[in-house]
mmCIF file of C-alpha atoms in Angstrom:
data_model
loop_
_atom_site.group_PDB
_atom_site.id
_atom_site.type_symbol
_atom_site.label_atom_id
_atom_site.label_comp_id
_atom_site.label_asym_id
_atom_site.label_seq_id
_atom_site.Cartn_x
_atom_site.Cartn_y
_atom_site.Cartn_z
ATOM 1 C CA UNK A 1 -5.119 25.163 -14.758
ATOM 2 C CA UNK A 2 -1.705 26.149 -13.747
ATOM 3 C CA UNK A 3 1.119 23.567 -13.491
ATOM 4 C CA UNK A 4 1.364 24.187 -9.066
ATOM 5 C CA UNK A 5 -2.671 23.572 -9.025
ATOM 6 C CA UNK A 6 -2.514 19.744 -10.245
ATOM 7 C CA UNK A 7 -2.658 17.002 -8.402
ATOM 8 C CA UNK A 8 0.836 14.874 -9.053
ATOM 9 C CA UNK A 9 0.327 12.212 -11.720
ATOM 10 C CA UNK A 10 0.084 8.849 -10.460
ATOM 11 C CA UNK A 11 1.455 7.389 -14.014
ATOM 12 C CA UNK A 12 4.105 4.818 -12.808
ATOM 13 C CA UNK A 13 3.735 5.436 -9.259
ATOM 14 C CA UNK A 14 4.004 1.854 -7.707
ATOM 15 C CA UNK A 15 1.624 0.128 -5.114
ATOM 16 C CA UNK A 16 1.902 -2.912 -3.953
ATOM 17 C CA UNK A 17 -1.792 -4.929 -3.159
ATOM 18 C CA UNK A 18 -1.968 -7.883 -1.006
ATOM 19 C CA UNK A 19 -5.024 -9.697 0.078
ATOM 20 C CA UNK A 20 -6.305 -13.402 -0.379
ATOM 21 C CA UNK A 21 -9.159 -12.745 -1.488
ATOM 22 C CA UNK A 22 -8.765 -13.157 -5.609
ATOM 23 C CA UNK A 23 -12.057 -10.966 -6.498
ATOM 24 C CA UNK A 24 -11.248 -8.436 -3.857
ATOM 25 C CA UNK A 25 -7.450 -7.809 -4.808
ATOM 26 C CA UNK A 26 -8.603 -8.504 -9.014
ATOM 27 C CA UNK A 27 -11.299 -5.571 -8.102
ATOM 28 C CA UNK A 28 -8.914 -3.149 -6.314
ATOM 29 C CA UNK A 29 -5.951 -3.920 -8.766
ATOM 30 C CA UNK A 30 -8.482 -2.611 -11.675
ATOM 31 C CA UNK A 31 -9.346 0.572 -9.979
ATOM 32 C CA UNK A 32 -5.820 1.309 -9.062
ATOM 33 C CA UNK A 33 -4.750 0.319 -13.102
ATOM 34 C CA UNK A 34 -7.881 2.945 -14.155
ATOM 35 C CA UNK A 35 -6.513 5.742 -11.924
ATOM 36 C CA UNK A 36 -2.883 5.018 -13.689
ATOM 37 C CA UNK A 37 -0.859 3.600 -10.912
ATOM 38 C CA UNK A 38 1.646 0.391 -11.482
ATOM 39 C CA UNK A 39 0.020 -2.044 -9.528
ATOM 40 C CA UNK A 40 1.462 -5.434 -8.228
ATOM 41 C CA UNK A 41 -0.798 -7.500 -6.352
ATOM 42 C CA UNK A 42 -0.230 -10.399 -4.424
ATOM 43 C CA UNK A 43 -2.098 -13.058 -2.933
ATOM 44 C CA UNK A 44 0.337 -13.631 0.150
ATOM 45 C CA UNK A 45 2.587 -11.470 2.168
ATOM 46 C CA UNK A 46 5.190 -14.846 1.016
ATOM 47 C CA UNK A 47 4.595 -13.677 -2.499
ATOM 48 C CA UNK A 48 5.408 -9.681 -1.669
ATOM 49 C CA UNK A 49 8.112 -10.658 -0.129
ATOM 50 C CA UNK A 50 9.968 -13.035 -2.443
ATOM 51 C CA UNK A 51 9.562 -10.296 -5.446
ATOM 52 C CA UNK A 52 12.531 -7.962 -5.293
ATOM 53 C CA UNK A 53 10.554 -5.646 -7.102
ATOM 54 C CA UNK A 54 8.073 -4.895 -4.271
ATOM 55 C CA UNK A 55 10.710 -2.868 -2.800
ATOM 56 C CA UNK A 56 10.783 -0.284 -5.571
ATOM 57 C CA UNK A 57 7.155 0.591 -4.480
ATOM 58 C CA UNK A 58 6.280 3.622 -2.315
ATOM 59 C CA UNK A 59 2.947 2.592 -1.276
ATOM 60 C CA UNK A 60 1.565 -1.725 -0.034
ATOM 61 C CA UNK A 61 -2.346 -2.068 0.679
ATOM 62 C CA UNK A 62 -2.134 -4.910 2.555
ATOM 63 C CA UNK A 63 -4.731 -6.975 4.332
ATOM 64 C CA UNK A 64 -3.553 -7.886 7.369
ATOM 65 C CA UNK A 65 -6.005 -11.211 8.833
ATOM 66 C CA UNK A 66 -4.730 -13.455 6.032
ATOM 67 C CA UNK A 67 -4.734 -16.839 7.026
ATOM 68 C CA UNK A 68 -1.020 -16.955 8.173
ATOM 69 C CA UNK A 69 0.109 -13.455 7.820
ATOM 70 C CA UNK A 70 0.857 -11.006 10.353
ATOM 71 C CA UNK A 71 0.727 -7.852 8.730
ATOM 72 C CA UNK A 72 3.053 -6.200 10.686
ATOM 73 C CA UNK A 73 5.853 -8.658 11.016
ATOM 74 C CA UNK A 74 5.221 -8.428 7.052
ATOM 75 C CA UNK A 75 6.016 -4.536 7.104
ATOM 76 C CA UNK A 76 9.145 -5.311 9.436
ATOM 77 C CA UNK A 77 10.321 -7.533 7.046
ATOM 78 C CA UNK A 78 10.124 -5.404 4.377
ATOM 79 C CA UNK A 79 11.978 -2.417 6.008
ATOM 80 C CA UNK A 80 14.574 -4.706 7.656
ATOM 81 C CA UNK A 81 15.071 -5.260 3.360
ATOM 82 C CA UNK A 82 15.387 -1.826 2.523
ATOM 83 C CA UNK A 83 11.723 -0.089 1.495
ATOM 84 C CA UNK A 84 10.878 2.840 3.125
ATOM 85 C CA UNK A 85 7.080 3.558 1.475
ATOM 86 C CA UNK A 86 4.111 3.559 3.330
ATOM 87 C CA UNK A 87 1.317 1.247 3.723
ATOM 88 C CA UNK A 88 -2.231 0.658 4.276
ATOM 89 C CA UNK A 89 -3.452 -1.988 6.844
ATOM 90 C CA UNK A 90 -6.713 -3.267 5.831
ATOM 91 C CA UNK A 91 -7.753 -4.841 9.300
ATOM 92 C CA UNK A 92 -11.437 -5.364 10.667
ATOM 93 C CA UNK A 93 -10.278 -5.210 14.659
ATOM 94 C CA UNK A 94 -10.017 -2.193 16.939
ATOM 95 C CA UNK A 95 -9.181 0.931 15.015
ATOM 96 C CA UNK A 96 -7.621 2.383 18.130
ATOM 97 C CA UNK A 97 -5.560 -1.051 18.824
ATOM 98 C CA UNK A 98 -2.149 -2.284 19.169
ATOM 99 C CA UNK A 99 -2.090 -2.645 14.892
ATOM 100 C CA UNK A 100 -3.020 1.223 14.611
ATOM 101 C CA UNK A 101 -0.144 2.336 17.474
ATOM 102 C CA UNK A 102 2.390 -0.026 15.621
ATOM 103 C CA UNK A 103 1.551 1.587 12.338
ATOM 104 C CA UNK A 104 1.963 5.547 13.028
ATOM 105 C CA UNK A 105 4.775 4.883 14.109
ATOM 106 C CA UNK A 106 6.234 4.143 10.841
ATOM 107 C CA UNK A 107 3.538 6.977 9.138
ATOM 108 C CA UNK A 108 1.233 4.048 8.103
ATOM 109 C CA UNK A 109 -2.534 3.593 8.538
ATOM 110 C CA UNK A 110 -5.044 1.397 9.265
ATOM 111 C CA UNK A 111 -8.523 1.498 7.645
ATOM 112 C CA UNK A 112 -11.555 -1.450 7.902
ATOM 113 C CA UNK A 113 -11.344 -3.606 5.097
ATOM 114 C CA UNK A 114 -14.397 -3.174 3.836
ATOM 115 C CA UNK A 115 -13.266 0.747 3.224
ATOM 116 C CA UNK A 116 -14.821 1.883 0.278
ATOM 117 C CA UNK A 117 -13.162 2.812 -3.018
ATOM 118 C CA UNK A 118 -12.757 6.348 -3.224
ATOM 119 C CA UNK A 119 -11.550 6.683 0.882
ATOM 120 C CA UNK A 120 -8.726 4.175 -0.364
ATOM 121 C CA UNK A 121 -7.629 5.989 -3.401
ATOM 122 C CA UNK A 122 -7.587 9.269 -1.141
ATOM 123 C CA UNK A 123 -5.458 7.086 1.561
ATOM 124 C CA UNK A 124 -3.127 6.074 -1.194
ATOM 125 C CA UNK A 125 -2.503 9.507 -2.571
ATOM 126 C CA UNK A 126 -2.297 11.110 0.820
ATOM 127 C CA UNK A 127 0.294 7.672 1.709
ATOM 128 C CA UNK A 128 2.277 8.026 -2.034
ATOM 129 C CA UNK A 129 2.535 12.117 -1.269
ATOM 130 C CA UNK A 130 3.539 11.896 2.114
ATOM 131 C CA UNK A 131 6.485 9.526 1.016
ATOM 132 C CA UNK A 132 7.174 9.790 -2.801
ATOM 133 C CA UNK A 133 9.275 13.347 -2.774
ATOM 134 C CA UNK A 134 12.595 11.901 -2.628
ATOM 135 C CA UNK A 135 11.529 8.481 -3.044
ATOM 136 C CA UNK A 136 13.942 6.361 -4.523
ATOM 137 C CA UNK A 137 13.416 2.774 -5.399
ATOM 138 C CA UNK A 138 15.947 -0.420 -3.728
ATOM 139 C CA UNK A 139 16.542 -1.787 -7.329
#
């Protein structure tokens, strides 16, 4: 295989998992870990956003029906603080809603939560790619 047919290496590429749930983020955190991405999970949008390092991360899963977390205001937040990744919205509403126009603006997307494991890798790869050329972490 030539070096222009692989895939870029997700070694050390950054993501950023938030959900309440402890088995569901322990779960997704191991897959992410297997497929060699830096993973920092969270179990409130508080925590994400107290940890300076979250910024140096192109890419936050993030469910966004948390008791007490708006999702968005959450992503607002963290640009208004410098990151410019992308994210995915884990929501279980209207795909078509006011959630999913609010996120392309900013190039982010908005799957069900209950989105299976390989269609999140591929949204994470297609989310890190989209973003990660010239990326360049806050810290």
């Amino acid at each position: 295989m030539t070096e222009q047919n692989r895939s870029p290496s997700t070694e050390n590429v950054g993501v950023s998992l938030v959900d309440g749930d402890a088995a569901i983020r322990h779960a997704r955190q191991l897959m992410l870990r297997s497929e060699n991405y830096d993973v920092r999970s969270y179990p409130t949008s508080v925590a994400l956003l107290a940890d300076p390092r979250s910024r140096d991360f192109p890419c936050i899963v993030i469910d966004v029906e948390m008791r007490g977390d708006d999702g968005l205001d959450v992503l607002k937040q963290m640009r208004a603080s410098g990151w410019r990744g992308k994210a995915i919205l884990l929501d279980g509403g209207d795909p078509e809603g006011v959630l999913a126009r609010e996120a392309k603006l900013h190039g982010d997307r908005v799957f069900e939560r209950t989105i299976g494991d390989r269609p999140l890798m591929a949204a994470i790869a297609a989310s890190i790619n989209r973003s990660w050329s010239g990326w360049t972490p806050q810290g």
